[in-house]
Amino acid sequence: DSADVLKRTIMPAHQSPNAETTGSLVGYAEAKSVKKGSIAILKDQPCRIMEAFVSKVGKHGTTKVHFVGLHVFNGNRVEHIWPGDHLMEVPFTSTHVYTLIDLTEDGFLHLVAEDGTVRADLNIASATPEVADRISEAASMLDDAGYGVTVFSCMGKERVTACREQRA
């Protein structure tokens, strides 16, 4: 029955299972349980919640939650008001650190995972200008040190979020 399936997919907002284990890109959480700093879907966009204001019970007997969030990929501000006791979508996210082995002339990163798999499908353009500059600088110094590149994944999209020197 569909109600049983829905009950099994409800999760606390602070938990972050991944899409591989659930077969879905999103889970569900009660709107009033989604807190500042978590990631939720606002107006069909994955957003990091910057503010969550809960109103008092109104004449129709339910609280409302006013969310203010920043889109996780482009940084745009998104606002949305949601009934506090209704379910809202909470995307599954993951963060992986790869070792940088090369940066091609056309901007593609060659990265190695801990298990030894190589990927070359991420472009430096997915990073903020500051992170892209750091990656370019790191790529020119690969003979001297190793660098870790952090990749954030959400709803089937990825973004390079950091580049740091790795300690031996």
mmCIF file of C-alpha atoms in Angstrom:
data_model
loop_
_atom_site.group_PDB
_atom_site.id
_atom_site.type_symbol
_atom_site.label_atom_id
_atom_site.label_comp_id
_atom_site.label_asym_id
_atom_site.label_seq_id
_atom_site.Cartn_x
_atom_site.Cartn_y
_atom_site.Cartn_z
ATOM 1 C CA ASP A 1 0.000 0.000 0.000
ATOM 2 C CA SER A 2 1.353 3.469 -0.876
ATOM 3 C CA ALA A 3 0.942 4.808 2.678
ATOM 4 C CA ASP A 4 3.286 2.061 3.956
ATOM 5 C CA VAL A 5 5.889 2.939 1.317
ATOM 6 C CA LEU A 6 5.677 6.618 2.285
ATOM 7 C CA LYS A 7 6.075 5.790 5.996
ATOM 8 C CA ARG A 8 9.228 3.782 5.252
ATOM 9 C CA THR A 9 10.825 6.669 3.329
ATOM 10 C CA ILE A 10 10.251 9.324 6.013
ATOM 11 C CA MET A 11 13.526 10.195 7.688
ATOM 12 C CA PRO A 12 14.709 12.713 10.231
ATOM 13 C CA ALA A 13 16.089 15.817 8.489
ATOM 14 C CA HIS A 14 19.517 15.426 10.143
ATOM 15 C CA GLN A 15 20.136 11.973 8.641
ATOM 16 C CA SER A 16 21.764 11.685 5.242
ATOM 17 C CA PRO A 17 21.443 8.233 3.664
ATOM 18 C CA ASN A 18 22.533 8.066 0.059
ATOM 19 C CA ALA A 19 20.743 7.556 -3.234
ATOM 20 C CA GLU A 20 22.542 4.257 -3.878
ATOM 21 C CA THR A 21 21.052 2.582 -0.801
ATOM 22 C CA THR A 22 17.519 3.925 -1.259
ATOM 23 C CA GLY A 23 17.161 3.972 -5.054
ATOM 24 C CA SER A 24 15.778 7.514 -4.837
ATOM 25 C CA LEU A 25 17.247 11.017 -5.022
ATOM 26 C CA VAL A 26 15.097 12.315 -2.140
ATOM 27 C CA GLY A 27 13.628 11.300 1.190
ATOM 28 C CA TYR A 28 10.905 13.047 3.189
ATOM 29 C CA ALA A 29 10.823 14.944 6.459
ATOM 30 C CA GLU A 30 8.171 16.874 8.341
ATOM 31 C CA ALA A 31 8.656 20.569 7.509
ATOM 32 C CA LYS A 32 8.911 21.627 11.162
ATOM 33 C CA SER A 33 11.807 19.169 11.680
ATOM 34 C CA VAL A 34 13.955 20.676 8.884
ATOM 35 C CA LYS A 35 16.529 22.883 10.599
ATOM 36 C CA LYS A 36 18.942 25.640 9.645
ATOM 37 C CA GLY A 37 21.987 24.232 7.839
ATOM 38 C CA SER A 38 20.220 21.184 6.401
ATOM 39 C CA ILE A 39 19.374 20.746 2.721
ATOM 40 C CA ALA A 40 15.773 20.577 1.495
ATOM 41 C CA ILE A 41 13.823 21.081 -1.715
ATOM 42 C CA LEU A 42 12.364 24.606 -1.934
ATOM 43 C CA LYS A 43 10.344 25.395 -5.082
ATOM 44 C CA ASP A 44 11.758 22.282 -6.820
ATOM 45 C CA GLN A 45 15.363 23.334 -6.112
ATOM 46 C CA PRO A 46 17.890 21.822 -3.667
ATOM 47 C CA CYS A 47 18.686 24.546 -1.106
ATOM 48 C CA ARG A 48 20.748 24.850 2.055
ATOM 49 C CA ILE A 49 18.376 26.215 4.694
ATOM 50 C CA MET A 50 19.667 29.526 6.045
ATOM 51 C CA GLU A 51 16.594 30.429 8.125
ATOM 52 C CA ALA A 52 13.472 28.535 9.217
ATOM 53 C CA PHE A 53 10.810 30.597 10.976
ATOM 54 C CA VAL A 54 7.910 28.676 12.568
ATOM 55 C CA SER A 55 4.654 30.610 12.969
ATOM 56 C CA LYS A 56 2.120 30.118 15.737
ATOM 57 C CA VAL A 57 -0.924 27.943 15.163
ATOM 58 C CA GLY A 58 -3.345 29.875 12.958
ATOM 59 C CA LYS A 59 -7.108 29.808 12.606
ATOM 60 C CA HIS A 60 -6.910 26.656 10.480
ATOM 61 C CA GLY A 61 -5.055 24.773 13.217
ATOM 62 C CA THR A 62 -1.596 24.301 11.758
ATOM 63 C CA THR A 63 1.772 26.017 11.978
ATOM 64 C CA LYS A 64 3.569 27.312 8.909
ATOM 65 C CA VAL A 65 7.323 27.271 8.371
ATOM 66 C CA HIS A 66 8.897 30.101 6.362
ATOM 67 C CA PHE A 67 12.130 28.828 4.812
ATOM 68 C CA VAL A 68 14.918 30.963 3.388
ATOM 69 C CA GLY A 69 17.555 28.976 1.538
ATOM 70 C CA LEU A 70 20.434 29.241 -0.909
ATOM 71 C CA HIS A 71 20.475 27.013 -3.988
ATOM 72 C CA VAL A 72 23.307 24.504 -3.463
ATOM 73 C CA PHE A 73 24.721 24.891 -6.980
ATOM 74 C CA ASN A 74 24.160 28.505 -8.057
ATOM 75 C CA GLY A 75 23.758 30.315 -4.707
ATOM 76 C CA ASN A 76 20.430 31.971 -5.587
ATOM 77 C CA ARG A 77 18.185 32.894 -2.661
ATOM 78 C CA VAL A 78 14.917 30.916 -2.489
ATOM 79 C CA GLU A 79 12.020 31.488 -0.062
ATOM 80 C CA HIS A 80 9.092 29.168 0.520
ATOM 81 C CA ILE A 81 6.309 28.773 3.100
ATOM 82 C CA TRP A 82 5.318 25.216 4.012
ATOM 83 C CA PRO A 83 2.704 23.765 6.439
ATOM 84 C CA GLY A 84 4.670 22.574 9.477
ATOM 85 C CA ASP A 85 3.069 19.137 9.711
ATOM 86 C CA HIS A 86 3.330 18.336 5.983
ATOM 87 C CA LEU A 87 6.118 16.292 4.454
ATOM 88 C CA MET A 88 8.712 17.978 2.283
ATOM 89 C CA GLU A 89 11.420 16.500 0.107
ATOM 90 C CA VAL A 90 14.932 16.279 1.544
ATOM 91 C CA PRO A 91 17.560 15.331 -1.059
ATOM 92 C CA PHE A 92 20.186 12.722 -0.385
ATOM 93 C CA THR A 93 23.650 14.251 -0.606
ATOM 94 C CA SER A 94 27.180 12.926 -0.543
ATOM 95 C CA THR A 95 30.671 14.337 -0.416
ATOM 96 C CA HIS A 96 33.708 12.497 -1.772
ATOM 97 C CA VAL A 97 37.379 13.436 -1.712
ATOM 98 C CA TYR A 98 39.469 12.434 -4.717
ATOM 99 C CA THR A 99 43.180 12.813 -5.398
ATOM 100 C CA LEU A 100 43.954 15.238 -8.218
ATOM 101 C CA ILE A 101 46.258 13.692 -10.822
ATOM 102 C CA ASP A 102 45.847 16.087 -13.758
ATOM 103 C CA LEU A 103 44.006 19.092 -15.145
ATOM 104 C CA THR A 104 43.608 18.999 -18.939
ATOM 105 C CA GLU A 105 43.875 22.059 -21.183
ATOM 106 C CA ASP A 106 40.098 21.980 -21.759
ATOM 107 C CA GLY A 107 39.474 22.086 -17.984
ATOM 108 C CA PHE A 108 38.656 18.467 -17.152
ATOM 109 C CA LEU A 109 39.920 17.104 -13.850
ATOM 110 C CA HIS A 110 41.507 13.661 -13.700
ATOM 111 C CA LEU A 111 40.752 12.312 -10.242
ATOM 112 C CA VAL A 112 41.482 9.058 -8.393
ATOM 113 C CA ALA A 113 39.135 7.631 -5.748
ATOM 114 C CA GLU A 114 40.353 5.723 -2.688
ATOM 115 C CA ASP A 115 39.532 2.411 -4.417
ATOM 116 C CA GLY A 116 41.779 3.347 -7.356
ATOM 117 C CA THR A 117 39.080 4.154 -9.895
ATOM 118 C CA VAL A 118 39.856 7.104 -12.142
ATOM 119 C CA ARG A 119 37.322 9.645 -13.307
ATOM 120 C CA ALA A 120 37.766 12.437 -15.837
ATOM 121 C CA ASP A 121 34.181 13.675 -16.229
ATOM 122 C CA LEU A 122 34.240 16.753 -13.962
ATOM 123 C CA ASN A 123 35.087 20.137 -15.406
ATOM 124 C CA ILE A 124 36.785 22.873 -13.420
ATOM 125 C CA ALA A 125 33.862 25.114 -14.439
ATOM 126 C CA SER A 126 31.700 23.319 -11.833
ATOM 127 C CA ALA A 127 33.749 25.007 -9.085
ATOM 128 C CA THR A 128 33.498 28.549 -7.771
ATOM 129 C CA PRO A 129 36.130 30.919 -9.230
ATOM 130 C CA GLU A 130 38.158 30.769 -5.991
ATOM 131 C CA VAL A 131 38.205 26.958 -5.953
ATOM 132 C CA ALA A 132 38.975 26.837 -9.697
ATOM 133 C CA ASP A 133 41.969 29.119 -9.148
ATOM 134 C CA ARG A 134 43.154 26.888 -6.284
ATOM 135 C CA ILE A 135 42.837 23.780 -8.490
ATOM 136 C CA SER A 136 44.776 25.440 -11.333
ATOM 137 C CA GLU A 137 47.494 26.408 -8.869
ATOM 138 C CA ALA A 138 47.558 22.876 -7.392
ATOM 139 C CA ALA A 139 47.748 21.264 -10.842
ATOM 140 C CA SER A 140 50.939 23.206 -11.559
ATOM 141 C CA MET A 141 52.512 21.883 -8.327
ATOM 142 C CA LEU A 142 51.520 18.188 -8.522
ATOM 143 C CA ASP A 143 55.163 17.091 -8.625
ATOM 144 C CA ASP A 144 55.775 18.691 -5.216
ATOM 145 C CA ALA A 145 52.649 17.616 -3.298
ATOM 146 C CA GLY A 146 49.352 15.727 -3.538
ATOM 147 C CA TYR A 147 46.028 17.539 -3.581
ATOM 148 C CA GLY A 148 42.576 16.384 -2.571
ATOM 149 C CA VAL A 149 39.539 17.642 -4.456
ATOM 150 C CA THR A 150 36.178 17.556 -2.648
ATOM 151 C CA VAL A 151 33.106 16.816 -4.786
ATOM 152 C CA PHE A 152 29.557 17.466 -3.492
ATOM 153 C CA SER A 153 26.691 15.448 -5.073
ATOM 154 C CA CYS A 154 22.982 16.233 -4.854
ATOM 155 C CA MET A 155 20.060 15.128 -7.030
ATOM 156 C CA GLY A 156 22.265 13.736 -9.797
ATOM 157 C CA LYS A 157 24.463 16.841 -10.095
ATOM 158 C CA GLU A 158 27.998 17.378 -8.839
ATOM 159 C CA ARG A 159 30.099 20.377 -7.913
ATOM 160 C CA VAL A 160 33.733 20.718 -6.923
ATOM 161 C CA THR A 161 33.726 22.499 -3.562
ATOM 162 C CA ALA A 162 37.328 22.461 -2.320
ATOM 163 C CA CYS A 163 40.962 21.690 -3.116
ATOM 164 C CA ARG A 164 43.436 21.051 -0.304
ATOM 165 C CA GLU A 165 46.952 19.787 0.028
ATOM 166 C CA GLN A 166 46.954 16.193 1.261
ATOM 167 C CA ARG A 167 49.178 15.161 4.131
ATOM 168 C CA ALA A 168 51.263 12.031 3.685
#
